[in-house]
Coordinates of C-alpha atoms in Angstrom, one line a residue:
M288 CA 185.5 -97.4 8.2
S289 CA 184.6 -95.0 5.6
P290 CA 185.0 -91.4 6.5
T291 CA 181.4 -90.7 5.5
T292 CA 180.1 -93.2 8.0
P293 CA 179.5 -91.1 11.0
L294 CA 177.6 -88.6 8.8
L295 CA 175.4 -91.4 7.3
L296 CA 174.9 -92.9 10.9
L297 CA 173.8 -89.3 12.1
L298 CA 171.6 -89.0 9.2
L299 CA 169.8 -92.4 9.8
L300 CA 169.5 -91.2 13.4
A301 CA 167.9 -87.9 12.5
A302 CA 165.4 -89.6 10.4
A303 CA 164.5 -92.1 13.0
V304 CA 164.0 -89.3 15.5
G305 CA 162.0 -87.3 13.1
A306 CA 159.6 -90.0 12.5
R307 CA 159.1 -90.8 16.4
Q308 CA 155.6 -90.6 17.7
R309 CA 154.9 -87.4 19.5
V310 CA 151.8 -87.4 21.6
V311 CA 149.7 -84.2 23.1
T312 CA 147.3 -84.5 25.8
V313 CA 144.7 -81.8 26.5
C314 CA 143.5 -81.7 30.1
V315 CA 140.6 -79.9 31.8
D316 CA 141.2 -78.3 35.3
H317 CA 138.6 -77.9 37.9
N318 CA 138.0 -74.3 36.6
Q319 CA 137.1 -75.7 33.3
K320 CA 140.4 -74.3 31.7
F321 CA 142.4 -76.2 29.2
F322 CA 146.2 -76.9 29.2
T323 CA 148.3 -79.1 27.0
L324 CA 150.9 -81.7 28.0
E325 CA 153.3 -83.2 25.9
G326 CA 155.2 -86.8 26.1
D327 CA 155.5 -88.3 29.5
S328 CA 154.3 -85.4 31.5
V329 CA 150.8 -86.6 30.8
A330 CA 151.1 -88.2 34.3
N331 CA 150.5 -84.9 35.6
C332 CA 147.0 -84.8 33.9
A333 CA 144.1 -85.6 36.2
N334 CA 141.4 -85.0 33.9
P335 CA 142.3 -85.8 30.1
A336 CA 139.9 -84.5 27.6
A337 CA 141.7 -85.6 24.4
T338 CA 145.1 -87.0 23.1
A339 CA 146.4 -86.5 19.8
K340 CA 149.5 -88.8 18.3
L341 CA 151.5 -87.8 15.4
S342 CA 154.1 -90.1 13.5
N343 CA 155.6 -87.8 10.8
K344 CA 156.8 -89.9 8.0
I345 CA 156.4 -87.6 5.2
N346 CA 160.0 -87.8 4.2
E347 CA 160.1 -91.9 4.4
T348 CA 156.7 -92.5 3.1
G349 CA 155.3 -89.3 1.8
W350 CA 152.7 -89.8 4.7
G351 CA 152.1 -88.5 8.4
F352 CA 149.9 -90.2 10.7
L353 CA 147.7 -88.4 13.0
E354 CA 145.1 -90.0 15.5
V355 CA 143.0 -88.0 17.8
E356 CA 140.6 -89.5 20.8
T357 CA 138.6 -87.8 23.0
E358 CA 137.2 -88.9 26.6
D359 CA 133.6 -89.1 27.7
L360 CA 133.2 -85.5 28.5
P361 CA 130.4 -82.9 27.3
S362 CA 130.5 -82.7 23.5
H363 CA 131.8 -79.2 23.3
V364 CA 134.8 -80.1 25.6
Q365 CA 135.5 -83.2 23.4
A366 CA 135.3 -81.0 20.1
Y367 CA 137.5 -78.1 21.4
A368 CA 140.0 -80.4 23.1
A369 CA 140.5 -82.4 19.9
G370 CA 141.0 -79.2 17.9
L371 CA 143.3 -77.8 20.3
A372 CA 145.6 -81.2 20.3
E373 CA 145.6 -81.4 16.7
G374 CA 146.6 -77.6 16.1
Q375 CA 149.4 -77.9 18.7
L376 CA 150.9 -81.2 17.5
T377 CA 150.6 -80.7 13.9
R378 CA 151.7 -76.7 13.9
S379 CA 154.6 -76.8 11.9
L380 CA 152.9 -78.9 9.0
I381 CA 149.9 -76.5 9.2
F382 CA 152.5 -73.5 8.8
D383 CA 154.2 -75.3 5.7
H384 CA 150.7 -76.2 4.3
L385 CA 149.2 -72.8 4.5
R386 CA 152.4 -71.2 2.9
N387 CA 151.8 -73.7 0.1
T388 CA 148.1 -73.1 -0.4
V389 CA 146.3 -70.2 1.4
D390 CA 149.3 -67.5 1.3
G391 CA 148.7 -65.1 -1.4
Y392 CA 145.2 -66.4 -2.4
C393 CA 143.7 -62.7 -2.2
D394 CA 146.6 -61.0 -4.1
G395 CA 145.0 -59.5 -7.2
A396 CA 141.8 -60.1 -6.2
E397 CA 141.2 -58.0 -3.4
A398 CA 137.6 -56.9 -4.3
Y399 CA 136.6 -60.5 -4.7
C400 CA 138.1 -61.3 -1.5
Q401 CA 136.0 -58.6 0.2
R402 CA 132.9 -60.0 -1.2
L403 CA 133.9 -63.5 -0.2
G404 CA 134.6 -62.4 3.3
L405 CA 131.2 -61.0 3.5
F406 CA 129.6 -64.1 2.0
M407 CA 131.3 -66.2 4.6
L408 CA 130.6 -64.0 7.6
K409 CA 126.7 -64.0 6.7
N410 CA 127.1 -67.9 6.7
Y411 CA 128.9 -68.1 9.8
E412 CA 126.5 -65.9 11.7
W413 CA 123.6 -67.9 10.2
M414 CA 125.0 -71.2 11.4
Q415 CA 125.7 -69.7 14.8
T416 CA 122.0 -68.5 14.9
Q417 CA 120.9 -72.0 13.9
I418 CA 122.9 -73.6 16.6
S419 CA 121.3 -71.5 19.3
A420 CA 117.9 -71.9 18.1
H421 CA 118.2 -75.8 17.7
P422 CA 120.3 -76.7 20.9
N423 CA 118.5 -80.5 21.2
D424 CA 118.7 -81.0 17.3
V425 CA 121.1 -83.7 16.5
Y426 CA 122.2 -82.0 13.3
W427 CA 123.1 -78.6 14.7
Q428 CA 124.7 -80.1 17.6
Q429 CA 127.0 -81.7 14.9
V430 CA 127.5 -78.3 13.1
N431 CA 128.4 -76.9 16.4
F432 CA 130.7 -79.8 17.3
T433 CA 132.7 -79.4 13.9
M434 CA 133.0 -75.3 14.4
T435 CA 134.1 -75.9 18.1
Q436 CA 136.5 -78.4 16.8
L437 CA 137.9 -75.8 14.1
Q438 CA 138.1 -73.1 16.9
G439 CA 140.3 -75.6 18.8
V440 CA 142.8 -76.2 15.7
I441 CA 143.0 -72.4 15.6
D442 CA 143.9 -71.8 19.0
G443 CA 146.2 -74.9 19.1
Y444 CA 148.2 -73.5 16.0
E445 CA 148.3 -70.0 17.3
Q446 CA 149.3 -71.4 20.6
R447 CA 146.9 -68.9 22.8
K448 CA 143.1 -68.9 23.5
T449 CA 141.8 -65.8 22.2
V450 CA 138.1 -64.2 21.9
R451 CA 137.6 -63.8 17.9
T452 CA 134.7 -62.2 16.3
P453 CA 133.0 -64.0 13.7
N454 CA 134.8 -61.9 11.2
D455 CA 138.3 -62.7 12.7
I456 CA 137.3 -66.6 12.4
V457 CA 136.1 -66.7 8.9
I458 CA 139.2 -64.7 7.6
H459 CA 141.8 -66.9 9.3
P460 CA 144.0 -68.8 7.0
I461 CA 142.8 -72.1 8.8
Y462 CA 139.3 -71.7 8.1
M463 CA 140.0 -70.6 4.5
L464 CA 141.9 -74.1 4.5
Q465 CA 138.7 -75.7 5.2
M466 CA 136.8 -73.9 2.4
S467 CA 139.3 -75.2 -0.5
G468 CA 136.8 -77.1 -2.1
D469 CA 133.8 -74.9 -1.7
F470 CA 136.0 -72.0 -2.9
E471 CA 135.9 -73.7 -6.4
D472 CA 132.1 -72.8 -6.8
L473 CA 132.4 -69.4 -4.8
E474 CA 135.1 -68.3 -7.1
T475 CA 133.0 -68.4 -10.0
K476 CA 129.8 -66.7 -8.3
L477 CA 131.5 -64.1 -6.7
Q478 CA 133.7 -63.4 -9.8
R479 CA 137.4 -64.1 -8.8
P480 CA 139.5 -62.9 -11.8
T481 CA 139.6 -65.6 -14.3
L482 CA 143.1 -66.2 -14.5
L483 CA 143.4 -66.9 -10.6
R484 CA 140.5 -69.2 -10.4
K485 CA 141.1 -72.9 -9.3
R486 CA 138.7 -74.4 -11.7
V487 CA 139.3 -74.1 -15.5
L488 CA 137.1 -75.6 -18.4
G489 CA 137.2 -79.6 -18.2
S490 CA 139.2 -79.6 -15.0
G491 CA 139.1 -83.0 -13.5
H492 CA 139.4 -83.5 -9.9
C493 CA 139.8 -87.0 -9.0
S494 CA 139.2 -90.5 -10.1
A495 CA 137.6 -93.2 -8.1
L496 CA 136.4 -96.9 -8.6
V497 CA 134.4 -99.6 -6.6
K498 CA 135.2 -102.8 -8.0
A499 CA 134.1 -106.8 -7.3
A500 CA 136.7 -109.0 -7.6
P501 CA 135.9 -112.5 -9.6
D502 CA 133.4 -114.6 -7.6
N503 CA 132.7 -111.5 -5.5
S504 CA 135.7 -112.7 -3.2
D505 CA 136.3 -109.3 -2.5
L506 CA 135.2 -105.7 -2.8
F507 CA 137.6 -103.1 -3.7
F508 CA 137.3 -99.2 -3.0
S509 CA 139.7 -96.8 -4.4
H510 CA 140.2 -92.9 -4.9
V511 CA 143.0 -91.0 -6.5
T512 CA 143.2 -87.1 -5.9
W513 CA 143.6 -84.7 -8.5
T514 CA 144.8 -81.4 -7.4
S515 CA 147.8 -78.7 -7.3
Y516 CA 151.2 -80.1 -6.5
G517 CA 151.6 -77.5 -3.9
S518 CA 149.1 -79.5 -1.5
M519 CA 151.4 -82.8 -1.3
L520 CA 151.8 -82.3 2.5
R521 CA 149.6 -85.3 3.5
L522 CA 148.4 -86.8 6.6
Q523 CA 146.2 -89.9 7.3
K524 CA 143.8 -89.2 10.1
L525 CA 141.9 -91.1 12.6
Y526 CA 139.1 -89.3 14.6
K527 CA 137.5 -91.2 17.3
F528 CA 135.2 -89.1 19.5
K529 CA 133.1 -90.4 22.3
Q530 CA 129.8 -89.7 20.8
C531 CA 126.8 -91.9 20.3
V532 CA 126.8 -92.0 16.8
P533 CA 127.4 -94.5 14.1
G534 CA 130.4 -92.8 12.8
Y535 CA 132.0 -92.1 16.0
I536 CA 135.4 -93.2 14.3
N537 CA 136.5 -91.7 11.2
V538 CA 139.5 -92.5 9.0
F539 CA 140.7 -90.4 6.2
S540 CA 143.3 -89.0 3.9
G541 CA 143.7 -85.5 4.7
Y542 CA 145.9 -82.6 4.9
P543 CA 147.3 -80.5 8.0
G544 CA 145.0 -78.3 9.7
A545 CA 141.9 -79.5 7.7
L546 CA 139.2 -81.3 9.5
A547 CA 137.5 -82.7 6.3
S548 CA 139.3 -85.4 4.0
D549 CA 138.7 -82.9 1.0
D550 CA 139.8 -85.6 -1.4
D551 CA 137.5 -87.2 -0.3
F552 CA 138.4 -90.5 0.8
V553 CA 136.7 -91.6 4.5
L554 CA 136.1 -95.0 6.3
T555 CA 133.9 -94.8 9.0
S556 CA 133.2 -97.2 12.1
A557 CA 129.4 -97.7 10.9
G558 CA 131.2 -99.7 7.9
L559 CA 130.7 -96.6 5.2
A560 CA 133.2 -96.0 2.6
V561 CA 132.6 -92.7 1.6
T562 CA 134.2 -90.8 -1.7
E563 CA 133.6 -88.2 -4.2
T564 CA 134.7 -86.7 -7.5
T565 CA 134.0 -83.3 -8.5
I566 CA 131.3 -82.7 -11.2
G567 CA 131.2 -79.0 -11.2
N568 CA 128.7 -76.6 -12.7
Y569 CA 128.6 -74.6 -15.9
N570 CA 125.0 -73.3 -15.7
K571 CA 125.3 -69.7 -14.6
E572 CA 121.8 -69.5 -14.1
L573 CA 122.2 -71.8 -11.0
F574 CA 124.7 -69.2 -9.4
P575 CA 121.9 -67.4 -7.4
L576 CA 121.1 -70.4 -5.6
M577 CA 124.4 -70.3 -3.7
K578 CA 123.2 -68.5 -0.8
P579 CA 124.9 -68.1 2.6
T580 CA 122.1 -69.6 4.6
A581 CA 123.2 -73.0 3.9
V582 CA 125.9 -75.4 5.3
F583 CA 129.1 -75.6 3.3
T584 CA 130.1 -79.0 1.8
W585 CA 133.2 -79.5 4.1
V586 CA 130.7 -79.4 7.1
R587 CA 127.8 -81.3 5.7
S588 CA 130.0 -84.2 4.5
Q589 CA 131.5 -84.7 8.1
I590 CA 128.1 -84.5 9.7
A591 CA 126.9 -87.3 7.2
N592 CA 130.0 -89.6 7.9
R593 CA 129.1 -89.3 11.7
L594 CA 125.4 -89.8 11.7
A595 CA 124.9 -92.2 8.8
D596 CA 125.0 -96.0 8.9
T597 CA 123.5 -96.7 5.6
G598 CA 124.5 -95.1 2.0
R599 CA 120.7 -93.8 1.8
K600 CA 120.9 -92.2 5.4
W601 CA 124.2 -90.2 4.3
A602 CA 122.3 -89.0 1.4
L603 CA 119.2 -87.7 3.2
I604 CA 121.6 -86.1 6.2
F605 CA 124.2 -84.5 3.4
K606 CA 121.6 -83.1 1.0
K607 CA 120.4 -81.0 4.1
Y608 CA 121.1 -77.2 3.8
N609 CA 122.5 -77.7 0.4
S610 CA 125.2 -74.9 -0.3
G611 CA 125.4 -75.6 -4.0
T612 CA 129.4 -75.2 -3.4
Y613 CA 132.0 -78.0 -4.2
N614 CA 129.6 -79.9 -6.5
N615 CA 130.6 -83.5 -6.4
Q616 CA 129.2 -87.1 -7.3
W617 CA 129.4 -88.9 -4.0
T618 CA 129.9 -92.7 -3.8
I619 CA 129.2 -94.6 -0.6
V620 CA 129.7 -98.2 -0.1
D621 CA 128.2 -99.9 2.8
Y622 CA 130.7 -102.8 3.6
K623 CA 128.4 -104.3 6.4
L624 CA 126.1 -105.6 3.6
F625 CA 129.1 -107.3 1.6
K626 CA 129.8 -111.2 2.2
P627 CA 132.6 -112.6 0.4
G628 CA 132.0 -115.1 -2.1
Q629 CA 128.0 -114.4 -1.9
P630 CA 125.9 -112.7 -4.5
L631 CA 126.2 -108.9 -4.3
P632 CA 123.2 -107.3 -2.4
Q633 CA 120.6 -105.8 -4.8
E634 CA 119.7 -103.0 -2.5
G635 CA 121.8 -100.7 -0.1
L636 CA 125.5 -101.7 -1.1
L637 CA 126.2 -98.7 -3.1
Y638 CA 124.6 -95.3 -3.1
V639 CA 125.4 -92.5 -5.4
L640 CA 124.5 -88.4 -4.8
E641 CA 125.2 -85.9 -7.0
Q642 CA 124.9 -82.2 -6.1
L643 CA 124.2 -78.8 -7.8
P644 CA 123.3 -75.5 -6.4
G645 CA 119.7 -75.8 -5.5
F646 CA 119.3 -79.7 -6.4
V647 CA 120.4 -83.0 -5.3
E648 CA 119.7 -86.5 -7.0
H649 CA 120.6 -89.7 -5.2
A650 CA 119.8 -93.2 -5.9
D651 CA 120.7 -96.8 -4.8
L652 CA 122.7 -98.3 -7.7
S653 CA 123.6 -101.6 -6.3
T654 CA 121.4 -103.4 -8.9
F655 CA 123.6 -101.5 -11.5
F656 CA 126.8 -102.2 -9.6
E657 CA 125.8 -106.0 -9.5
G658 CA 125.2 -106.0 -13.0
Q659 CA 128.2 -104.1 -14.1
G660 CA 130.8 -105.4 -11.5
Y661 CA 132.3 -102.2 -11.0
W662 CA 131.4 -98.3 -10.5
P663 CA 133.7 -95.7 -11.8
S664 CA 133.8 -92.1 -11.0
Y665 CA 135.6 -89.3 -13.3
N666 CA 134.3 -85.7 -12.6
I667 CA 131.1 -86.3 -15.1
P668 CA 127.5 -86.5 -13.8
Y669 CA 125.8 -89.9 -14.0
F670 CA 122.4 -88.7 -13.4
A671 CA 121.2 -87.3 -16.8
T672 CA 119.0 -84.6 -14.9
V673 CA 122.2 -83.5 -13.2
F674 CA 124.2 -83.5 -16.7
N675 CA 121.6 -81.5 -18.0
K676 CA 121.3 -79.0 -15.1
S677 CA 124.8 -78.6 -15.0
A678 CA 124.9 -77.0 -18.6
S679 CA 127.2 -79.9 -19.7
W680 CA 126.0 -80.3 -23.1
P681 CA 127.0 -77.2 -24.7
N682 CA 130.6 -78.5 -23.9
V683 CA 129.7 -81.9 -25.5
E684 CA 128.6 -79.9 -28.6
R685 CA 131.7 -77.7 -29.0
Y686 CA 134.2 -80.2 -27.7
G687 CA 133.0 -83.6 -28.5
D688 CA 132.9 -87.0 -26.5
W689 CA 135.6 -85.8 -24.0
F690 CA 132.7 -84.2 -22.0
T691 CA 130.5 -87.1 -22.3
Y692 CA 129.7 -89.8 -19.5
D693 CA 130.0 -92.9 -21.8
K694 CA 133.1 -91.9 -23.9
S695 CA 135.1 -89.6 -22.1
P696 CA 139.0 -90.8 -21.9
R697 CA 138.7 -92.2 -18.3
A698 CA 135.2 -93.9 -18.9
L699 CA 137.0 -95.7 -21.8
I700 CA 140.1 -96.6 -20.0
F701 CA 138.0 -98.1 -16.8
R702 CA 135.6 -100.1 -19.5
R703 CA 138.6 -101.6 -21.1
D704 CA 140.8 -102.3 -18.0
Q705 CA 138.6 -102.9 -14.9
H706 CA 138.7 -106.5 -15.9
T707 CA 142.3 -106.4 -14.7
V708 CA 141.4 -105.7 -11.2
T709 CA 141.8 -109.1 -8.9
D710 CA 143.7 -108.0 -5.9
M711 CA 145.1 -104.8 -4.4
D712 CA 148.2 -104.7 -6.4
S713 CA 146.1 -105.0 -9.7
L714 CA 143.7 -102.3 -8.4
Q715 CA 146.8 -100.0 -7.4
K716 CA 148.0 -100.4 -10.9
L717 CA 144.9 -99.4 -12.8
M718 CA 144.4 -96.5 -10.4
R719 CA 148.1 -95.3 -10.9
Y720 CA 148.0 -95.8 -14.5
N721 CA 149.1 -93.2 -17.1
D722 CA 150.9 -94.0 -20.3
F723 CA 149.6 -90.9 -22.1
K724 CA 151.9 -90.8 -24.8
N725 CA 151.4 -94.5 -26.0
D726 CA 147.7 -95.3 -25.1
P727 CA 145.4 -94.5 -27.9
L728 CA 142.6 -93.4 -25.3
S729 CA 144.9 -90.5 -24.1
R730 CA 144.9 -89.0 -27.6
C731 CA 143.3 -85.7 -28.1
N732 CA 142.8 -83.1 -31.0
C733 CA 146.0 -81.4 -29.7
T734 CA 149.7 -80.7 -30.7
P735 CA 151.3 -83.0 -29.5
P736 CA 148.5 -85.4 -30.1
Y737 CA 148.1 -86.6 -26.3
S738 CA 147.6 -85.1 -23.0
G739 CA 148.9 -86.1 -19.5
E740 CA 145.3 -85.2 -18.4
N741 CA 143.6 -88.1 -20.2
A742 CA 144.6 -91.2 -17.6
I743 CA 143.2 -92.5 -14.4
S744 CA 146.3 -90.6 -12.7
C745 CA 146.9 -87.5 -14.7
R746 CA 150.2 -85.6 -14.6
S747 CA 149.3 -82.4 -16.6
E748 CA 152.8 -80.9 -15.9
L749 CA 154.2 -83.2 -18.2
N750 CA 152.6 -81.6 -21.3
P751 CA 154.8 -79.2 -23.0
K752 CA 154.1 -75.3 -22.3
D753 CA 154.0 -74.4 -25.8
G754 CA 151.5 -77.2 -26.7
K755 CA 148.2 -76.4 -28.6
Y756 CA 145.0 -77.6 -26.7
P757 CA 141.3 -77.0 -27.3
F758 CA 140.7 -76.2 -23.8
A759 CA 142.7 -75.5 -20.6
S760 CA 142.6 -78.6 -18.8
L761 CA 144.6 -80.8 -21.4
G762 CA 147.7 -78.4 -21.3
F763 CA 150.5 -77.7 -19.1
R764 CA 149.5 -76.7 -15.5
D765 CA 150.0 -77.3 -12.0
H766 CA 147.7 -80.4 -11.8
G767 CA 148.1 -83.9 -11.0
A768 CA 147.1 -87.0 -9.5
T769 CA 149.0 -86.8 -6.1
D770 CA 147.9 -90.0 -4.3
M771 CA 146.2 -93.4 -4.2
K772 CA 144.2 -94.8 -1.5
A773 CA 142.3 -98.2 -1.4
T774 CA 140.5 -100.6 0.7
N775 CA 138.9 -103.9 0.6
S776 CA 136.6 -106.1 2.9
Q777 CA 139.5 -107.4 5.0
M778 CA 141.1 -103.9 5.7
M779 CA 138.0 -102.3 6.3
K780 CA 137.1 -104.4 9.2
T781 CA 140.0 -102.3 11.3
L782 CA 139.5 -99.0 9.2
K783 CA 142.9 -99.5 7.1
F784 CA 143.8 -98.6 3.7
R785 CA 146.7 -98.8 1.2
G786 CA 148.1 -95.2 0.7
V787 CA 150.6 -94.1 -1.9
S788 CA 151.8 -90.5 -1.8
G789 CA 152.8 -88.4 -4.6
P790 CA 152.4 -88.5 -8.4
T791 CA 152.5 -91.5 -10.3
Y792 CA 155.5 -92.7 -12.2
D793 CA 156.7 -95.8 -14.0
P794 CA 156.8 -95.3 -17.1
L795 CA 156.5 -91.8 -16.4
P796 CA 159.5 -89.9 -14.6
V797 CA 159.2 -89.7 -10.9
F798 CA 158.1 -86.2 -9.7
D799 CA 161.2 -84.3 -8.4
W800 CA 160.9 -80.5 -7.3
R801 CA 164.6 -80.0 -8.1
T802 CA 163.7 -80.9 -11.9
S803 CA 160.0 -80.2 -12.2
A804 CA 158.9 -77.3 -14.4
L805 CA 156.9 -76.1 -11.6
K806 CA 159.7 -75.6 -9.3
D807 CA 160.0 -71.9 -9.5
T808 CA 156.2 -71.0 -9.5
V809 CA 154.6 -73.4 -7.0
H810 CA 155.0 -73.3 -3.1
H811 CA 156.2 -76.7 -1.6
F812 CA 157.6 -75.7 1.8
G813 CA 158.1 -78.9 3.6
H814 CA 158.0 -81.3 0.7
P815 CA 160.6 -84.1 -0.3
N816 CA 162.2 -83.2 -3.1
E817 CA 161.9 -86.6 -4.9
W818 CA 158.5 -88.4 -4.5
R819 CA 159.3 -91.9 -5.2
F820 CA 157.3 -93.5 -2.5
S821 CA 156.2 -97.1 -1.7
P822 CA 152.6 -97.9 -0.6
V823 CA 152.0 -97.7 3.0
V824 CA 149.1 -99.8 5.1
H825 CA 149.4 -98.0 8.6
T826 CA 148.0 -99.8 11.6
W827 CA 146.6 -97.5 14.2
S828 CA 147.5 -97.6 17.8
T829 CA 143.9 -96.5 18.8
E830 CA 141.5 -99.4 19.5
I831 CA 139.3 -99.7 16.5
N832 CA 135.6 -101.0 16.8
T833 CA 133.4 -101.2 13.7
D834 CA 130.4 -102.1 15.9
S835 CA 128.5 -98.5 15.3
D836 CA 126.9 -98.9 18.8
A837 CA 130.3 -99.7 20.5
F838 CA 130.3 -96.6 22.3
C839 CA 126.6 -96.0 23.1

């Protein structure tokens, strides 16, 4: 036996133990007080309210897997218990994720953060007023559910239940974590120093594709997240709540401590697959329409995911109380209407919504999809009204086709290569595609004459720091495609999806923090060093029933 064998065995054993599932159960006693039990001690719980299960396989697969299920108890009990279980069970992951993403957010931006805190406080107090004024309104019941769940996450993370003022809540790092996407527009409205803003000119924030297989034998749905590499602590989540709503089960790609997907990539028990890519807003005249008397996108998306059973209903729910923040193009596919081998439905299959401050446009694009055979999404508005209202034309006039819907690099790459998608493997290949040094569609008026941004899965940190680029998003920065998620008609039946964690590689180099140009400037606590992970299809231990009336 080699002298290194015992050490190897110990390392393998440690990895196995680290990946073992942990379980936390939240119980309610006769005084309506909550307490938690972990592991086998659940037998001591006479009245369970919620159970959370965590399999942390981040070092093996790039993903952790979290399942949260509640019991048939009053809604506020379910919500708080679900959050409490998640906050306690994922505490160490939340701690690292906060250090990587939220810590230091106000450094050098103290005046902005004062304005932001006041805006968020006014919003929180307004929502609480609406919740109190409309106790029987299903919409505000769902807002209350979400905010109560968030309170549970905070208490579980802090490992104590504390009476917090509204101001205490909105400045809590976990609350700020929920606001990640909404912050992108608030930073502009409330004037965060320009060099500190998340969004730069032309900044893409995700790629997505819906594609019908040849002969309509299958329907593929996929999304790639583009974001900071510091955010790569990832969880696949399942929430199953005992509520009489179509989307009482949500499965999504997410992050420690965050209740919404934020990518977004969500599969619901109502048979809906929901995703988005950010379109942004360049029109300063719309900034005054972002008001605190609204519901932020991270909340509205969850409400629509739970209450809707069609794409149109999703859009009508989501557009209410538009915050004008995290302005996205949303794509909703209704898998209930897809029949393998049959003609694609002319109505209801694919629904698209685009949002700006003070304006939302949505339409059924099933006929368009049937005629084209695919629907791509790549951070540029499809609807002409939205394109014009967002002040996108001045960018076209100044910088050219890169900012157009039909001739931007990803539009052209999708158009050229979408026909290659015939199964899940070929779908993954397209969604992870980046050969920017050799692909003519990745070229730009730059030095060198190409950019790692111009691909379906971008790798902007591979651009040289001393390169010359016409606008910031084409250059070197902490920005890349950090995953790939995809499902099809068969996996959708049990809310499964294929997930690949980490930046794309092959032919590009594997992302490794030890050698990355970002290693000294981007926090990555809790991350694996090398991001060479294979695709994973996770089987949930929670019972899945995609009959939207199953619980009612």
